[in-house]
């Protein structure tokens, strides 16, 4: 519903234009990109985690813009609520250098990494623009939580169960790995 | 018995086996086995002879009937005769009296009609066909040829059967006393039996292969018996010399037999070969070659000049052995062989038409030169050995001039008196502690050994050819056969002269031995006495035979009132008549008795006795020590003493050449040339191997492999630098590669 | 809204995450960069889900679950590394060096 509010459109004679959604998207995208760059460049490891939180929140916002409310909430709860906390625990347990520290980056690899990242970006962007040029998001498919749950528990039931088993395995595995013996 | 005559050699072979295996345990240490079996063989031989004589009295009309008892699986003569219609005048069906036979060829012969060729002419001639009996069994097949083994009974083989078994029996009895207590008594008797068996096997052979077997067997027995006391080296040397010299001639035998096999149309049977040769179906050139090869065999076995050197040395064996083997039987094997295959020689050497041929030259030369050697011997046995050589020369010469019957008749009489002479010499030495040196150890023996003296003199006179003893008749027949002085054929005058000279020499050296051994005063150091009955009885038997044997072949012109059927009895029994023996159309003739020639021969013999006696009794002083006074005679005597330097030639020149220079050269060649090639091949192979190893294996192959390895290693070293262990570096490469690949796909696929 | 804007945003985030994975030394920071990548993928999935059906969201959900599990196990490993080496500097982890 909120998404539909945000997705309100302004229609011109030949084309409808969802202004607030786009503005929200633009601001969110700018935040996300800035935060992401900060995640990978900051010299403070805790700041990196916090910038990650911002990125993840931006992703949640994008979900909302795409009318996937359940997923947005899950993103906030799981990612920001649990995974970032895990990261913070990891930082703490590994006695990461708090505050500014200079050797969080590998200087030798910077050039190659930039090059690689730019290549990847170029390829993907090129192919995306070439394929999807001006395709609009139609929101024609059923998008509700109801449809989502129906799909999970009927069509994707087995993957769902597998994922739960996998989570169990990961849980046990993490305990086994990290216990002191 | 005629069809079962194989029993006779089989008995002697059985005696050999039994003596060897059980002889030591039997009473008399084996000699009773030998004597029993040889007596049985002798009796059976007499029976066979009787049957043969009776058979030769029955006459048949046709040649085919005469060959009715020839087994066609052995000899194809009768079959071919039947094929070509060899009967004549057609009335042969029922006239084959006494031709007992199992129906092989009688129907074939009887059903044929016309006859032509030799058979017809023979029937017109009032000569009666001789009817040999040939039986055989299949021996082996090789290369498509069936070889048989069997017996051929005719006059010749029957004669030899009787002679061999009689002399063997007498020698067995003599040996029981002479070699009594010998170190190998049983072995000796065993080999006597084996020899008898081998000789009988030889004379009964129906094909040339069997003859070779028998020939070699008697050679082996001769070797074993000459070397009976082989512990003393001269004896074993003599045995080896005998065997090896015989071997030289045996090559001729083999080549001759093989030649005859091929030219007679792949046949070994004696009747077939003879028929083929006699009828002219073999070329004269091939027959001549075969004859020459066979003459080489005769020269070695029968001690003809240049290959006679083994005979005197063979006297190293026991005296009974010399009597049996080297006087009476084995040495006549060559004579027998020539007589058996006579058409080959008659046609090949043109005996009927020519005036000189190899046989008569060899025989005459042997007769004379052998006789000459008898004058310089101190050993009585060696004198007798040279006498044997000379007499064998007589027989060969007889065969060479075409006097076939004369040769065999002389063989018969010679066996008798020569065996008697040898056994007499044995008796002498037995009394003289086994010394044969008549010059140094004997003398005046007639006083103490009268029986030996009497028998010896009778036999010696027979050998000299004194009328009416056996030797006179046989020797005279040979001389008549030469046809010298325009008698008979008138062809072989030179032979007659040489034989007469040899007869003179024979008489002379026999007188010498009698003088040295029996006359004069005793020069030895022992106390001789007459030998026992086992020695003297064989002597007596043989001397009686030496007297009466000559009357077997009284010539027609000398019957002196005896019944006509007594004339030429030997010839009628022994000489073959048929398509397998030369007859009138081949130029074969019989010499007439010639009184003048007989007189001359007797005179020569008498002179040969009288002149030496006169010399020894001192009546001819101008002859004393002639050889030391006149250089020429001394030179001649030295040649004789050195036996014409033949032994020197054989041992020192020929064998010496082979032993030292030839052997050394061959050894050098073997070591340097042959081994050099082999070693060189080996060395070059090894060098090649080393080179290949060094350059190709190590260099190229291993180099390649090592280079690959090194390259792999060094490239790995290089590539390993990319394995830094830094995961992020791996991730970087991974991402870059994935991105590039994706780009390529997008560009290429997308368009 | 163009679908491309979401997709391009996701691509940018993805490449930033790639840069982070390759550059950062600290293991925890590498995991964070991996999270960036995963989230970029999630945006992609949901964008397509809006276009084609609810499957996109389903997959995004699964991705979130897997990411969670992965971070848990990854941090456990990093803890172990820290325990053994007293440092989680990835540059020092060159045991696999050839």
GROMACS .gro file of C-alpha atoms in nm, chain A residues 21-22 25 29 32-33 36-37 39-42 45 48-49 52 55-56 59 62-63 65-66 68 70-71 74-75 78-79 83 86-87 91 93-95 103-106 109-110 113-114 116-117 120-121 124 128-129 132-143 147-148 151-152 156 159-160 163 166-167 170 174 177-180, chain C residues 1-29 31-36 38-40 42-44 46-73 75-80 82-83 88-89 91:
model
  160
   21UNK     CA    1   0.890   0.667  -0.681
   22UNK     CA    2   1.161   0.788  -0.907
   25UNK     CA    3   1.474   0.577  -0.605
   29UNK     CA    4   2.048   0.506  -0.511
   32UNK     CA    5   2.353   0.343  -0.153
   33UNK     CA    6   2.632   0.406  -0.393
   36UNK     CA    7   2.891   0.117  -0.074
   37UNK     CA    8   3.196   0.306  -0.183
   39UNK     CA    9   3.221   0.036   0.284
   40UNK     CA   10   3.505  -0.062   0.059
   41UNK     CA   11   3.728   0.234   0.113
   42UNK     CA   12   3.696   0.347   0.470
   45UNK     CA   13   3.633  -0.109   1.021
   48UNK     CA   14   3.250   0.004   0.732
   49UNK     CA   15   2.995  -0.203   0.915
   52UNK     CA   16   2.697  -0.146   0.526
   55UNK     CA   17   2.349   0.005   0.202
   56UNK     CA   18   2.129  -0.269   0.332
   59UNK     CA   19   1.825  -0.222  -0.059
   62UNK     CA   20   1.436  -0.058  -0.326
   63UNK     CA   21   1.235  -0.361  -0.233
   65UNK     CA   22   0.971   0.056  -0.444
   66UNK     CA   23   0.939  -0.276  -0.623
   68UNK     CA   24   0.795  -0.646  -0.230
   70UNK     CA   25   0.749  -0.883   0.287
   71UNK     CA   26   1.094  -0.896   0.141
   74UNK     CA   27   1.273  -0.952   0.596
   75UNK     CA   28   1.572  -0.759   0.467
   78UNK     CA   29   1.750  -1.044   0.893
   79UNK     CA   30   2.022  -0.851   0.725
   83UNK     CA   31   2.391  -1.027   0.990
   86UNK     CA   32   2.724  -1.097   1.337
   87UNK     CA   33   2.972  -0.879   1.162
   91UNK     CA   34   3.499  -0.756   1.447
   93UNK     CA   35   3.613  -1.137   1.847
   94UNK     CA   36   3.893  -1.096   1.600
   95UNK     CA   37   4.029  -0.794   1.786
  103UNK     CA   38   4.634  -0.155   0.661
  104UNK     CA   39   4.283  -0.251   0.580
  105UNK     CA   40   4.356  -0.233   0.209
  106UNK     CA   41   4.601  -0.415  -0.006
  109UNK     CA   42   4.591  -0.488  -0.561
  110UNK     CA   43   4.412  -0.156  -0.598
  113UNK     CA   44   4.087  -0.442  -0.857
  114UNK     CA   45   3.966  -0.113  -1.003
  116UNK     CA   46   3.849  -0.564  -1.278
  117UNK     CA   47   3.554  -0.385  -1.123
  120UNK     CA   48   3.271  -0.609  -1.481
  121UNK     CA   49   3.066  -0.294  -1.464
  124UNK     CA   50   2.716  -0.572  -1.729
  128UNK     CA   51   2.187  -0.437  -1.969
  129UNK     CA   52   2.145  -0.119  -2.159
  132UNK     CA   53   1.653  -0.366  -2.170
  133UNK     CA   54   1.678  -0.021  -2.315
  134UNK     CA   55   1.354   0.147  -2.219
  135UNK     CA   56   1.153  -0.137  -2.078
  136UNK     CA   57   0.915  -0.019  -1.815
  137UNK     CA   58   0.830  -0.203  -1.504
  138UNK     CA   59   0.472  -0.308  -1.552
  139UNK     CA   60   0.389  -0.462  -1.217
  140UNK     CA   61   0.153  -0.691  -1.394
  141UNK     CA   62   0.239  -1.006  -1.199
  142UNK     CA   63   0.066  -1.079  -0.870
  143UNK     CA   64   0.290  -0.938  -0.607
  147UNK     CA   65   0.098  -1.497  -0.365
  148UNK     CA   66   0.445  -1.519  -0.226
  151UNK     CA   67   0.443  -1.997  -0.420
  152UNK     CA   68   0.679  -2.087  -0.143
  156UNK     CA   69   0.902  -2.412  -0.403
  159UNK     CA   70   1.373  -2.575  -0.190
  160UNK     CA   71   1.219  -2.419   0.119
  163UNK     CA   72   1.702  -2.410   0.285
  166UNK     CA   73   2.090  -2.589   0.516
  167UNK     CA   74   2.039  -2.330   0.785
  170UNK     CA   75   2.522  -2.398   0.886
  174UNK     CA   76   2.948  -2.281   1.274
  177UNK     CA   77   3.404  -2.482   1.378
  178UNK     CA   78   3.412  -2.217   1.638
  179UNK     CA   79   3.400  -2.413   1.959
  180UNK     CA   80   3.703  -2.429   2.174
  933UNK     CA   81   1.001   0.327  -1.369
  934UNK     CA   82   1.241   0.172  -1.603
  935UNK     CA   83   1.357  -0.168  -1.510
  936UNK     CA   84   1.699  -0.065  -1.618
  937UNK     CA   85   1.745   0.175  -1.330
  938UNK     CA   86   1.720  -0.105  -1.078
  939UNK     CA   87   1.938  -0.329  -1.284
  940UNK     CA   88   2.202  -0.068  -1.335
  941UNK     CA   89   2.199   0.013  -0.966
  942UNK     CA   90   2.250  -0.353  -0.895
  943UNK     CA   91   2.536  -0.364  -1.143
  944UNK     CA   92   2.707  -0.072  -0.979
  945UNK     CA   93   2.669  -0.226  -0.635
  946UNK     CA   94   2.799  -0.552  -0.775
  947UNK     CA   95   3.112  -0.399  -0.914
  948UNK     CA   96   3.175  -0.203  -0.596
  949UNK     CA   97   3.142  -0.527  -0.408
  950UNK     CA   98   3.389  -0.687  -0.650
  951UNK     CA   99   3.633  -0.408  -0.586
  952UNK     CA  100   3.592  -0.456  -0.214
  953UNK     CA  101   3.649  -0.829  -0.233
  954UNK     CA  102   3.968  -0.779  -0.422
  955UNK     CA  103   4.112  -0.494  -0.227
  956UNK     CA  104   4.027  -0.546   0.138
  957UNK     CA  105   4.274  -0.722   0.362
  958UNK     CA  106   4.061  -0.792   0.659
  959UNK     CA  107   3.854  -1.103   0.629
  960UNK     CA  108   3.545  -0.949   0.787
  961UNK     CA  109   3.559  -0.664   0.538
  963UNK     CA  110   3.264  -1.077   0.388
  964UNK     CA  111   3.097  -0.742   0.397
  965UNK     CA  112   3.185  -0.685   0.034
  966UNK     CA  113   3.039  -1.021  -0.046
  967UNK     CA  114   2.721  -0.903   0.125
  968UNK     CA  115   2.717  -0.609  -0.110
  970UNK     CA  116   2.456  -1.058  -0.270
  971UNK     CA  117   2.234  -0.765  -0.213
  972UNK     CA  118   2.293  -0.638  -0.562
  974UNK     CA  119   1.875  -0.954  -0.465
  975UNK     CA  120   1.775  -0.623  -0.620
  976UNK     CA  121   1.810  -0.781  -0.959
  978UNK     CA  122   1.318  -0.870  -0.716
  979UNK     CA  123   1.318  -0.631  -1.010
  980UNK     CA  124   1.263  -0.918  -1.243
  981UNK     CA  125   1.011  -1.061  -1.004
  982UNK     CA  126   0.811  -0.746  -1.036
  983UNK     CA  127   0.817  -0.798  -1.408
  984UNK     CA  128   0.757  -1.172  -1.430
  985UNK     CA  129   0.596  -1.307  -1.119
  986UNK     CA  130   0.649  -1.382  -0.757
  987UNK     CA  131   0.934  -1.630  -0.815
  988UNK     CA  132   1.181  -1.350  -0.808
  989UNK     CA  133   1.090  -1.267  -0.455
  990UNK     CA  134   1.100  -1.629  -0.357
  991UNK     CA  135   1.452  -1.658  -0.481
  992UNK     CA  136   1.551  -1.337  -0.315
  993UNK     CA  137   1.421  -1.483   0.006
  994UNK     CA  138   1.630  -1.788  -0.038
  995UNK     CA  139   1.931  -1.578  -0.115
  996UNK     CA  140   1.886  -1.392   0.207
  997UNK     CA  141   1.867  -1.717   0.398
  998UNK     CA  142   2.174  -1.853   0.231
  999UNK     CA  143   2.363  -1.532   0.284
 1000UNK     CA  144   2.287  -1.553   0.649
 1001UNK     CA  145   2.414  -1.905   0.671
 1002UNK     CA  146   2.718  -1.817   0.473
 1003UNK     CA  147   2.807  -1.524   0.693
 1004UNK     CA  148   2.769  -1.742   1.001
 1005UNK     CA  149   2.998  -2.010   0.875
 1007UNK     CA  150   3.276  -1.575   1.048
 1008UNK     CA  151   3.330  -1.905   1.229
 1009UNK     CA  152   3.614  -1.978   0.991
 1010UNK     CA  153   3.760  -1.635   1.036
 1011UNK     CA  154   3.745  -1.685   1.408
 1012UNK     CA  155   3.938  -2.004   1.374
 1014UNK     CA  156   4.226  -1.562   1.412
 1015UNK     CA  157   4.266  -1.822   1.686
 1020UNK     CA  158   4.305  -1.218   0.992
 1021UNK     CA  159   4.515  -1.047   0.739
 1023UNK     CA  160   4.765  -1.143   0.271
   0.00000   0.00000   0.00000
